[in-house]
Coordinates of C-alpha atoms and ligand atoms in Angstrom, one line a residue:
X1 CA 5.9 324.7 58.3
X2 CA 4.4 321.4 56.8
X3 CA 3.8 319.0 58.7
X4 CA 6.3 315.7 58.1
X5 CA 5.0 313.4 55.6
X6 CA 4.5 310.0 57.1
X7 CA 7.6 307.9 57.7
X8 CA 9.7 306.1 54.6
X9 CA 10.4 302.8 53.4
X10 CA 13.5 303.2 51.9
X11 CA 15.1 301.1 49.5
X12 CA 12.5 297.6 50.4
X13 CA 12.1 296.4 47.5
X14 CA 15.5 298.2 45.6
X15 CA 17.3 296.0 48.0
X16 CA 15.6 292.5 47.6
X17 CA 16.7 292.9 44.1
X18 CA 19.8 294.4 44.3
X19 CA 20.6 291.8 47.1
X20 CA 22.4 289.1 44.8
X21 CA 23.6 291.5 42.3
X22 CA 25.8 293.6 44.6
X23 CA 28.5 293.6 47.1
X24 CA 27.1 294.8 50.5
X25 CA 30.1 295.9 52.9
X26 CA 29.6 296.0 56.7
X27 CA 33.0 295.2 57.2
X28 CA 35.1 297.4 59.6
X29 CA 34.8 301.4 58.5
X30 CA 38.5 301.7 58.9
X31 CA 39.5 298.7 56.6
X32 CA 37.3 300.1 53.9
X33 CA 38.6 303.4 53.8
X34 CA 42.2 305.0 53.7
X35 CA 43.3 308.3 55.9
X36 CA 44.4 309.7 53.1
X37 CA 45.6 313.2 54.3
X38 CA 46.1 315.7 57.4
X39 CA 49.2 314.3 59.2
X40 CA 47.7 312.6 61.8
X41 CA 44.6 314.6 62.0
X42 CA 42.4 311.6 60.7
X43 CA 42.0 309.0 63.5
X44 CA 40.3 306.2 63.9
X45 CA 38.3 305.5 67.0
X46 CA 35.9 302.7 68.7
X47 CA 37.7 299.6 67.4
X48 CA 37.5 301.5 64.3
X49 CA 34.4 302.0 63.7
X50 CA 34.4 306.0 63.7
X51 CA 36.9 308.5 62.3
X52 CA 37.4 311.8 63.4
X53 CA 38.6 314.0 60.9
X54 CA 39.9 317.3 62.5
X55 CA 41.1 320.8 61.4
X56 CA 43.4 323.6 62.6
X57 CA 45.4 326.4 61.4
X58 CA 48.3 324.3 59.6
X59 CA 45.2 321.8 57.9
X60 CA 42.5 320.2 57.9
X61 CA 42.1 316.3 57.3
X62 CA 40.7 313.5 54.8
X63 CA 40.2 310.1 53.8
X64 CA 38.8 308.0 51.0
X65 CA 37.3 304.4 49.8
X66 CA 39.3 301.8 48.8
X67 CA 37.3 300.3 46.4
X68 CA 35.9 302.1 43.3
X69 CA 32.1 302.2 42.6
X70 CA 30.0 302.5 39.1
X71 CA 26.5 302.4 40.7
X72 CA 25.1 302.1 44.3
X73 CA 23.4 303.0 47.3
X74 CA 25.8 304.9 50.2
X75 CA 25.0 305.8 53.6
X76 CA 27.4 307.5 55.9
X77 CA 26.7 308.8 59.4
X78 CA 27.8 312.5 60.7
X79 CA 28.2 314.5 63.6
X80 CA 29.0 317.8 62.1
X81 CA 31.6 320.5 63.9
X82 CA 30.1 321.4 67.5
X83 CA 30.0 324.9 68.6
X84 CA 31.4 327.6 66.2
X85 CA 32.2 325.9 62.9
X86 CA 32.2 329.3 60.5
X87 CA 34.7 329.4 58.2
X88 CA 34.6 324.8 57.8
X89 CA 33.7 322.9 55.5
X90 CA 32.5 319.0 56.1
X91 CA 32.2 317.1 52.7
X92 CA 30.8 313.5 51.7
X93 CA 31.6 313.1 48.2
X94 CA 31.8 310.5 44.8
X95 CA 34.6 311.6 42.5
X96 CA 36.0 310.1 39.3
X97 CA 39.2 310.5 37.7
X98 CA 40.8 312.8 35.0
X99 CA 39.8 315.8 33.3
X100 CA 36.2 315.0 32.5
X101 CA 35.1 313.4 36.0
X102 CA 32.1 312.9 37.2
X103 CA 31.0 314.3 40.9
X104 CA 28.1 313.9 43.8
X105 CA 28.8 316.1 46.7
X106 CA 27.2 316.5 49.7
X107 CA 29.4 319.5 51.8
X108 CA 28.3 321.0 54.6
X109 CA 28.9 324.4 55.3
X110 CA 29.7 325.6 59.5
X111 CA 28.6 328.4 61.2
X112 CA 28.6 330.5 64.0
X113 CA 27.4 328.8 67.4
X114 CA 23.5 328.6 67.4
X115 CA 23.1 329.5 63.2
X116 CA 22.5 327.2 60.5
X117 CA 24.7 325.0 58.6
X118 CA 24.2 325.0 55.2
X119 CA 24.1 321.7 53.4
X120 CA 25.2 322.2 49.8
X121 CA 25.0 319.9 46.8
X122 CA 26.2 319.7 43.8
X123 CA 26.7 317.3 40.4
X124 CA 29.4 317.3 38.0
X125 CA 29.4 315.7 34.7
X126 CA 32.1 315.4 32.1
X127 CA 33.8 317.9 34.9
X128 CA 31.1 320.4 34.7
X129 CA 29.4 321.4 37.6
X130 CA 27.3 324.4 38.7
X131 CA 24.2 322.6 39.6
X132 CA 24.5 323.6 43.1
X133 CA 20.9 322.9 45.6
X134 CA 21.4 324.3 49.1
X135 CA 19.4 323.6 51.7
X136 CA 18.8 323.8 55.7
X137 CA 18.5 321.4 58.0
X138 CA 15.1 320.4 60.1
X139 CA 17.8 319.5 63.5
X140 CA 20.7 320.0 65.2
X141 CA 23.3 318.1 62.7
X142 CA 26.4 318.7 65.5
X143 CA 23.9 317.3 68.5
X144 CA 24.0 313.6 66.5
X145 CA 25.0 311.6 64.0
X146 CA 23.1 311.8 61.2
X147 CA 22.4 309.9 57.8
X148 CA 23.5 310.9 54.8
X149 CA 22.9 308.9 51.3
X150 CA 23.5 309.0 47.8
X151 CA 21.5 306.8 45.8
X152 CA 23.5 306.9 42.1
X153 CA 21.9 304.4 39.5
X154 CA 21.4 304.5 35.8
X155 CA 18.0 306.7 35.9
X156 CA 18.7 308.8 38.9
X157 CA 21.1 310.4 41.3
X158 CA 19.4 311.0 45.1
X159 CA 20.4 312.7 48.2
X160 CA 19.0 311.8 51.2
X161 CA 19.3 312.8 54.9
X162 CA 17.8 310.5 57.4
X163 CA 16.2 308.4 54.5
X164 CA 14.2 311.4 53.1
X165 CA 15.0 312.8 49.6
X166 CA 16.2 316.1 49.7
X167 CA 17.5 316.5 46.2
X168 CA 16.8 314.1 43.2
X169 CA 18.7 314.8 39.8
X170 CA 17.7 312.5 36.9
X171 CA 19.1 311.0 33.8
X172 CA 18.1 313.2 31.3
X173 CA 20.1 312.4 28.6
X174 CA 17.4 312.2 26.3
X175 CA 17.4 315.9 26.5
X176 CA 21.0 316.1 25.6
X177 CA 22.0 316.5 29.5
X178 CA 25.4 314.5 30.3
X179 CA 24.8 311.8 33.0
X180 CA 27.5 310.1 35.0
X181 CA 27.0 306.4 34.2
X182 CA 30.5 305.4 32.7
X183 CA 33.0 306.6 35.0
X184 CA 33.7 304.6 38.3
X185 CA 34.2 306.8 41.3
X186 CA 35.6 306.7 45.0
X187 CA 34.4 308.2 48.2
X188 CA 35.8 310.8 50.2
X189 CA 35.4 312.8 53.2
X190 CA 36.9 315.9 54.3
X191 CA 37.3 318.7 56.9
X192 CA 38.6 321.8 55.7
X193 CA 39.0 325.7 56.1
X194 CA 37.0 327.5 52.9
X195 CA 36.8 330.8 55.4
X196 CA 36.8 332.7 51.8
X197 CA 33.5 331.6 50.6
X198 CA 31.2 329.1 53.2
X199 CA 30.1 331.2 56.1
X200 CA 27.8 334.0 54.5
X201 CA 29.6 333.9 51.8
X202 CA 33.2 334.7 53.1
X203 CA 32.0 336.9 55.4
X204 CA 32.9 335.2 58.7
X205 CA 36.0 333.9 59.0
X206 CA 37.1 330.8 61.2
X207 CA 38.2 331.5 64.3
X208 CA 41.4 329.9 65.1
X209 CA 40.9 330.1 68.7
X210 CA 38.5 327.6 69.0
X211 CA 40.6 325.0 66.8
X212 CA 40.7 322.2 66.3
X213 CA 37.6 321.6 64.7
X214 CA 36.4 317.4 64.6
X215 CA 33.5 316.2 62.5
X216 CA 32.9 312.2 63.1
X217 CA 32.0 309.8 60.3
X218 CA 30.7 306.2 61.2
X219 CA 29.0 303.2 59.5
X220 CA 29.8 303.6 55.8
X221 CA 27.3 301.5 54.7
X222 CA 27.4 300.5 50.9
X223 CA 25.1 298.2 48.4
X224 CA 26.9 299.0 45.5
X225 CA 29.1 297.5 42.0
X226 CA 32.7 297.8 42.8
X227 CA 34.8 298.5 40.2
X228 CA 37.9 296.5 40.0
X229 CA 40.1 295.5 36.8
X230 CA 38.2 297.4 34.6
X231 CA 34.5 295.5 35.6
X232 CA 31.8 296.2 37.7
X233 CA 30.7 293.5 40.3
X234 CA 27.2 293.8 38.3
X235 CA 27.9 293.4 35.1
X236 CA 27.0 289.4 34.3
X237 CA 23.9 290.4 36.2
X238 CA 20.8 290.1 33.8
X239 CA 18.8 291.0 36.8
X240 CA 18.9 295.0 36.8
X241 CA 15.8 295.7 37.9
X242 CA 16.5 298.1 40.7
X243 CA 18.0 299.7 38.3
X244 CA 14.8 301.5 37.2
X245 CA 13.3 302.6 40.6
X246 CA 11.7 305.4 40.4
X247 CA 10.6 307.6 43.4
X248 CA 6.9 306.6 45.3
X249 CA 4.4 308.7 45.7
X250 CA 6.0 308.9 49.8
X251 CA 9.3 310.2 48.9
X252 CA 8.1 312.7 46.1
X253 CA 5.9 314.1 49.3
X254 CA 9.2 314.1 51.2
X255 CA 10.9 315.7 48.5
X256 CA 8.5 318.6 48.2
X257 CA 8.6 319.2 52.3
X258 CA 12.0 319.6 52.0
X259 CA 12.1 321.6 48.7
X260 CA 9.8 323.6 50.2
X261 CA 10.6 324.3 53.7
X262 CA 14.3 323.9 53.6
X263 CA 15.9 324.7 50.3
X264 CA 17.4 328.3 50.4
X265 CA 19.2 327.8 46.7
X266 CA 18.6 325.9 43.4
X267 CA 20.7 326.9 40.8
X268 CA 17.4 326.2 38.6
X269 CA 16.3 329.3 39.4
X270 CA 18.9 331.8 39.3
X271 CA 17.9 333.6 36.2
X272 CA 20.6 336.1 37.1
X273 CA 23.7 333.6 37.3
X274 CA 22.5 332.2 34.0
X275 CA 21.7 335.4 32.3
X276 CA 22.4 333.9 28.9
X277 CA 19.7 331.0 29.7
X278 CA 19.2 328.1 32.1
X279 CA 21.1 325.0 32.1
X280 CA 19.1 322.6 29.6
X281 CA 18.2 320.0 32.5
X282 CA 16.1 323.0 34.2
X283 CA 12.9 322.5 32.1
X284 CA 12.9 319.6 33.5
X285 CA 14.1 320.1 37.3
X286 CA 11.7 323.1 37.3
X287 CA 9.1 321.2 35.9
X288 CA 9.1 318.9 39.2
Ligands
LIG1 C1 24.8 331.3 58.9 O1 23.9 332.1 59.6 C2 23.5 333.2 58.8 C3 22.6 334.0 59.7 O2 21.6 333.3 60.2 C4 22.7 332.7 57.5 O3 22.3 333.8 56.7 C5 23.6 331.7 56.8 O4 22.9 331.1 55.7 C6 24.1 330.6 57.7 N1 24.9 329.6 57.1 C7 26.0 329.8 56.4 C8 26.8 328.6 56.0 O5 26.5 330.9 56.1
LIG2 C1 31.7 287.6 35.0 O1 31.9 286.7 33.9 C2 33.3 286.5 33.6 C3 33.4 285.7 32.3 O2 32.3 284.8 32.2 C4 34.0 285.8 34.8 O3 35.3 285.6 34.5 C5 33.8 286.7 36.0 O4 34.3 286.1 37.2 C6 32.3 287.1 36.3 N1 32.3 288.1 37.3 C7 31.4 288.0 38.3 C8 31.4 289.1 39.3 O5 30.6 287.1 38.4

């Protein structure tokens, strides 16, 4: 295994410039966010600065923003299911309305005690998805809470865990690729049972003796353009500079550790899936 590239500096200089363009919320989690389903199985905890989304037999549990974003920077912190998770699914997701939405997902996949999660992603455009990346973790993601980020802006949608890239997906329109850049979307998080396809592909099923399952979600941390009344909190900004940040030369290295040590699928290269041809953004992903 390679050794870790040397430490980030995320977001320095995205953030000095972004910093009077955009609202930055730091305000209580549980003000932020609704508890939006489950019957009580969403609670808030710690002055309400954590939420505990838990699962059993009868269902599993979610919540979602408030506010709706075109554009930002997102950080949320998870402790994923303890113990034997199989069968559960954990998501962190951007979703836009209607037939046509737009989608970033991060969803994390259990497992039996001691094997891996899988952390799946996956981007929808115009409601077309299928660009799933999969990938292992490099630690114990039910021993902590964790960081999770999506960086979406008008060149580039990234995933990161613990401020490393994992996954970067660009704007290739050029190419004829739909990006998601007009639709504004809200946050969610979920806990749910997906027993028929996440553990091994469907092969291990949850086991309801050890419900229920919790997952914990803390310090949604956003620097983003809210959406509200049909305008975006940056749009009299002339200033869009951070806009246009592209990856360093550091977090390209970060991405190829992970890319390299820890992805397990990219839909890129799944020549038998796509018999009839890759997806068009591929030359380019592939290219990378
Ligand atoms: C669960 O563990 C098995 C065996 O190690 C592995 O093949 C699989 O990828 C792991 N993760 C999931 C979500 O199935
Ligand atoms: C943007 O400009 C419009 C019209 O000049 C104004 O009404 C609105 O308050 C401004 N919004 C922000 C976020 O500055």
């Amino acid at each position: 295994m390679a050794a870790y590239p040397s430490q980030p500096k995320p977001f320095a200089l995205a953030l000095l410039l972004m910093a009077s363009l955009v609202v930055a919320v730091a305000g209580k989690f549980n003000q932020d966010v609704d508890i939006t389903w489950g019957d009580g199985r969403g609670k808030a905890f710690d002055n309400g600065n954590l939420i505990a989304l838990s699962l059993d037999k009868a269902s599993g549990s979610g919540f979602q923003s408030k506010n709706q974003y075109l554009f930002g920077k997102f950080d949320m912190q998870l402790k994923l299911v303890p113990g034997n998770s199989a069968g559960t699914v954990t998501t962190f997701y951007f979703h836009s309305q209607g037939s046509t939405w737009d989608e970033i997902d991060f969803e994390f996949l259990g497992n039996l005690s001691g094997e891996p999660f899988i952390v799946h992603t996956n981007v929808y455009t115009q409601g077309k998805g299928n660009r799933e990346q999969q990938f292992y973790l490099w630690f114990d993601p039910t021993a902590d809470f964790h960081t999770y980020s999506i960086l979406w802006d008008p060149v580039h949608i990234v995933f990161y865990i613990d401020g490393r890239p994992i996954r970067e997906f660009k704007n290739m329109e050029s190419i004829g690729v739909p990006y998601p850049k007009s639709q504004p979307m809200r946050m969610y998080a979920s806990l749910w049972n997906a027993d028929d396809w996440a553990t091994r592909g469907g092969l291990v099923k949850t086991d309801w003796t050890q419900a229920p399952f919790t997952a914990s979600f803390r310090n949604f941390k956003t620097k983003a353009c809210i959406w509200f009344k049909g305008a975006s909190s940056c749009s009299n900004s002339t200033n869009n500079q951070w806009f246009s940040q592209e990856l360093d030369s550091i977090s390209h290295k970060q991405l190829k550790w992970v890319q390299k040590n820890y992805m397990i699928y990219n839909y890129c290269k799944d020549t038998k899936r796509f018999s009839q041809g890759l997806p068009q953004e591929c030359t380019v992903i592939n290219k990378n």
